[in-house]
Structure formats: structure tokens, C-alpha cells
Tab-separated table of N, CA and C in Angstrom:
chain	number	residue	atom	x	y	z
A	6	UNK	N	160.059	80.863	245.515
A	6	UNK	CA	160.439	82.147	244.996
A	6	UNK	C	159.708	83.254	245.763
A	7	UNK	N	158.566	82.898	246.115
A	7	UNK	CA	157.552	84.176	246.555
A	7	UNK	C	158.243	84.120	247.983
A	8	UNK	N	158.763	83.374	248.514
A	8	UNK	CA	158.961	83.473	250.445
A	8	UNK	C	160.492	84.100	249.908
A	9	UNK	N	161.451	83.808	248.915
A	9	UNK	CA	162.915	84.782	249.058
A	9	UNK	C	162.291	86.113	248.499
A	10	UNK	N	161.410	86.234	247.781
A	10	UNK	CA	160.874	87.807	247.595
A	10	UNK	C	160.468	88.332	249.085
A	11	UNK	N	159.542	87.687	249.953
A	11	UNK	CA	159.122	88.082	250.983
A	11	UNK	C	160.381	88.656	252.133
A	12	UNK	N	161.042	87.739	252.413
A	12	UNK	CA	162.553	87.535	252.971
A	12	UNK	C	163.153	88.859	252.459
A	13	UNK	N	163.712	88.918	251.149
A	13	UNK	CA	164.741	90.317	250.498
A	13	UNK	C	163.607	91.489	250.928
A	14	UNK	N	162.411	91.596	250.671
A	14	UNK	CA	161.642	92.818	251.096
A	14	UNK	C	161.373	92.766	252.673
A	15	UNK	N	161.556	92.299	253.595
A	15	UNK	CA	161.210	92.386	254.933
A	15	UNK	C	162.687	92.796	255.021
A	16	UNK	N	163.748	92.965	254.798
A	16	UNK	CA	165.026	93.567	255.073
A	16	UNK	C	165.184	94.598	254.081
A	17	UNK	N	164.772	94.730	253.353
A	17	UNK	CA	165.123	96.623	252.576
A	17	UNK	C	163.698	97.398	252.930
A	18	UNK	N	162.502	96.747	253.115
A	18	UNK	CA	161.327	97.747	253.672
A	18	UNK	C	161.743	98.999	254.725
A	19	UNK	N	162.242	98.370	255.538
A	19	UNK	CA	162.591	99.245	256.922
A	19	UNK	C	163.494	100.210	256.285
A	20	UNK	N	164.646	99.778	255.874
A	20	UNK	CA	165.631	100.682	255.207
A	20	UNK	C	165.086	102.146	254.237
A	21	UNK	N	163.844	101.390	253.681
A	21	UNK	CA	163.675	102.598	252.543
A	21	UNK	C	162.567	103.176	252.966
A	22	UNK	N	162.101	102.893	254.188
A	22	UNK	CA	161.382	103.624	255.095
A	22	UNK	C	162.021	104.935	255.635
A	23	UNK	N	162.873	104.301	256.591
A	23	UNK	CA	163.932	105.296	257.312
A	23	UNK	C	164.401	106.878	256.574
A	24	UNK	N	164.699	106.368	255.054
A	24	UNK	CA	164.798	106.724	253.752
A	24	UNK	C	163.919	107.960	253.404
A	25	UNK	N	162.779	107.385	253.529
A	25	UNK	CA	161.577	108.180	252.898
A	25	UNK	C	161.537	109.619	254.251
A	26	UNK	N	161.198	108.596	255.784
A	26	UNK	CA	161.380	109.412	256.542
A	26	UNK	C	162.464	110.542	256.617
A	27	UNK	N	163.399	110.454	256.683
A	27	UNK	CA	164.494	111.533	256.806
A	27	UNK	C	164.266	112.763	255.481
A	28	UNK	N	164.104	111.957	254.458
A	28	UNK	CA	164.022	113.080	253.305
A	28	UNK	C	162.640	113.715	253.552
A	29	UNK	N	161.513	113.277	253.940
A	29	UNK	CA	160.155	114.063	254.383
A	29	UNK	C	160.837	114.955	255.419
A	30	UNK	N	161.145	114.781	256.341
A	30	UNK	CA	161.507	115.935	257.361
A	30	UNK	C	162.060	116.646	256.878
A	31	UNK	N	163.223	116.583	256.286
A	31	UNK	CA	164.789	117.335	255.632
A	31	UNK	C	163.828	118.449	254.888
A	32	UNK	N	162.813	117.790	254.255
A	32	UNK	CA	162.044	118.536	252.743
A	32	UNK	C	161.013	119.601	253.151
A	33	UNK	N	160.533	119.206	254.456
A	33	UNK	CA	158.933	119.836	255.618
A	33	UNK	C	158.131	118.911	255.008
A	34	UNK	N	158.199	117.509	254.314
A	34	UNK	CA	156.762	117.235	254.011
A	34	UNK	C	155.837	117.153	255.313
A	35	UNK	N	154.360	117.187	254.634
A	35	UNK	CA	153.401	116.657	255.517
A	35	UNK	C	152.898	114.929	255.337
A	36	UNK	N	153.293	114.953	254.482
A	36	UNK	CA	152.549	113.729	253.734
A	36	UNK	C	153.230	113.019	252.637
A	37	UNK	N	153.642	111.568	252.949
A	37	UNK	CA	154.008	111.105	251.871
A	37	UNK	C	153.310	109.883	251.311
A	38	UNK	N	152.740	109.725	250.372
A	38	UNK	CA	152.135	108.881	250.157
A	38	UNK	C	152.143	107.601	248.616
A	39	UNK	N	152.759	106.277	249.236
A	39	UNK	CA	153.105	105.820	248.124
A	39	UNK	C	151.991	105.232	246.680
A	40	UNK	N	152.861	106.174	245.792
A	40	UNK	CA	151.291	106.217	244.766
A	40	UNK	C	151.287	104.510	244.291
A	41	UNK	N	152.106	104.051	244.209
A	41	UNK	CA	152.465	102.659	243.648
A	41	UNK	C	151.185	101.566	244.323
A	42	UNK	N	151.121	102.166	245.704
A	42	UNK	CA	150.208	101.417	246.290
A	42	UNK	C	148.657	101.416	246.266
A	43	UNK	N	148.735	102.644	245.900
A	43	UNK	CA	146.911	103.213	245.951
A	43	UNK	C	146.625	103.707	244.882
A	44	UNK	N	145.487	103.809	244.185
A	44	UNK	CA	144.887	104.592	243.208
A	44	UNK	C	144.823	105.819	243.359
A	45	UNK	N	145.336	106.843	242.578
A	45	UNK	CA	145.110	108.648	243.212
A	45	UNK	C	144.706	108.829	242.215
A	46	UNK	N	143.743	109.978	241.598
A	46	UNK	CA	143.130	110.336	241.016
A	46	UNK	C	143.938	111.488	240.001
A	47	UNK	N	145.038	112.148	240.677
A	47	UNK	CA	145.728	113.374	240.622
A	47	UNK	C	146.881	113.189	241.751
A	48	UNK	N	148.610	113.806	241.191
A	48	UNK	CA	149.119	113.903	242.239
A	48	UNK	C	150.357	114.808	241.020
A	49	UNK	N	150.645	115.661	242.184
A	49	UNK	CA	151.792	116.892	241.296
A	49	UNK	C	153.087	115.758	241.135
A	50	UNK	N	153.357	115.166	239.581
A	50	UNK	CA	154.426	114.285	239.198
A	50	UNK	C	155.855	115.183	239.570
A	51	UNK	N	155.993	116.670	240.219
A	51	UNK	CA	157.268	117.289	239.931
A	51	UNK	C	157.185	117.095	241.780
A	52	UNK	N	156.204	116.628	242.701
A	52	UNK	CA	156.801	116.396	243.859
A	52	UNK	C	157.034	114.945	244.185
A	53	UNK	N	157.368	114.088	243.407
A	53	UNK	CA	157.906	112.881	243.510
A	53	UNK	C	159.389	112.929	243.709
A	54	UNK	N	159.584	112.187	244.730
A	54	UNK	CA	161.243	111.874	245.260
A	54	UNK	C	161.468	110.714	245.124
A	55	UNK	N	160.878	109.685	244.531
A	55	UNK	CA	161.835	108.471	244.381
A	55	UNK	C	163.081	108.383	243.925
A	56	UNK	N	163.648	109.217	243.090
A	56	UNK	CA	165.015	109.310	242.644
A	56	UNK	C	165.906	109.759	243.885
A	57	UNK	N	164.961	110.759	244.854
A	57	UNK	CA	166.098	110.810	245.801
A	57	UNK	C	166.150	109.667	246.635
A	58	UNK	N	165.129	109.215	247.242
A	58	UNK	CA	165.129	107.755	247.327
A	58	UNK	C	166.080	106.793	247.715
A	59	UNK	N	166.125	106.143	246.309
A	59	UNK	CA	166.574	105.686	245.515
A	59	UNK	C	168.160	105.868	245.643
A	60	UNK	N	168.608	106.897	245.285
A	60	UNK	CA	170.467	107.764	245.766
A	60	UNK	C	170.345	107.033	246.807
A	61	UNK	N	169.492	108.235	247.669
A	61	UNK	CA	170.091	107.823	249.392
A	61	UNK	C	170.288	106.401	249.926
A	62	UNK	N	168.910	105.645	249.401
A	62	UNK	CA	169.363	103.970	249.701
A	62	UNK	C	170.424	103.914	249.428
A	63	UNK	N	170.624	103.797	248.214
A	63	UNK	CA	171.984	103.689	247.134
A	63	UNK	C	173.066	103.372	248.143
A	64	UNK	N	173.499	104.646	248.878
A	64	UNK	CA	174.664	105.240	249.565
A	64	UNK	C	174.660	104.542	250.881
A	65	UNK	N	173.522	103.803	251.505
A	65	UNK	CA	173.897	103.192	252.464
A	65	UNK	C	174.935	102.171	252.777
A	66	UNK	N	175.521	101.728	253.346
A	66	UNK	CA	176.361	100.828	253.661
A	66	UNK	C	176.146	99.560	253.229
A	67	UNK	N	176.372	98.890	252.509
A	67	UNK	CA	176.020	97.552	252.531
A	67	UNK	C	175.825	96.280	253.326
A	68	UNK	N	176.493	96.679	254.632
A	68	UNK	CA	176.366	96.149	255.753
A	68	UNK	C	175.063	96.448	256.436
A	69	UNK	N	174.438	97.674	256.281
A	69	UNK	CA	173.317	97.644	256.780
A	69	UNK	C	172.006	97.275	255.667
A	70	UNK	N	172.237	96.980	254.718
A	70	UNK	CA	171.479	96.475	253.811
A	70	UNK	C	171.214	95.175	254.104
């Protein structure tokens, strides 16, 4: 189970990378940083974009998924 988890996330990582990237530029971020991964102490909850995210994956092609 843990190597088809590994497998399905080594093929949508890149994708929701690409993802993150385009909407940081589109937006001017400087910095995006995934809170999921790290402990932050403080972070403004109204500049979170996972929902856009999230869409935009959404809308990709399934072929490139």
C-alpha cells in the first residue's frame, strides 16, 4: 500500500507543483510555503490558495494526470 501511495504521489507532485507555481507568479507571490509540512507559528489564513489549487489541478486534463 505505502509503494502505490508513493507511485500515485510521484505523478500528481509535479503537477501540483507546476500548479502552485503559475498561481504564485499570476498572484506576485514571493513565497509560498507549504504549512502542512512545517510548523509556523503564525500565517495570514485569508492568504491561503489551496482552493485555487485544488480548481486548477481539477481542470487539468486527465491525460496529463
Amino acid at each position: 500500500m505505502k509503494g502505490r501511495d508513493e507511485e500515485i504521489a510521484s505523478k500528481l507532485i509535479p503537477q501540483i507543483m507546476k500548479v502552485v507555481h503559475n498561481i504564485a507568479e499570476k498572484e506576485k507571490y514571493t513565497l509560498v510555503i507549504d504549512v502542512a509540512s512545517m510548523p509556523l507559528p503564525y500565517y495570514a489564513k485569508e492568504n491561503d490558495f489551496s482552493s485555487k489549487v485544488i480548481e486548477e489541478f481539477n481542470n487539468i486534463p486527465s491525460v496529463e494526470k
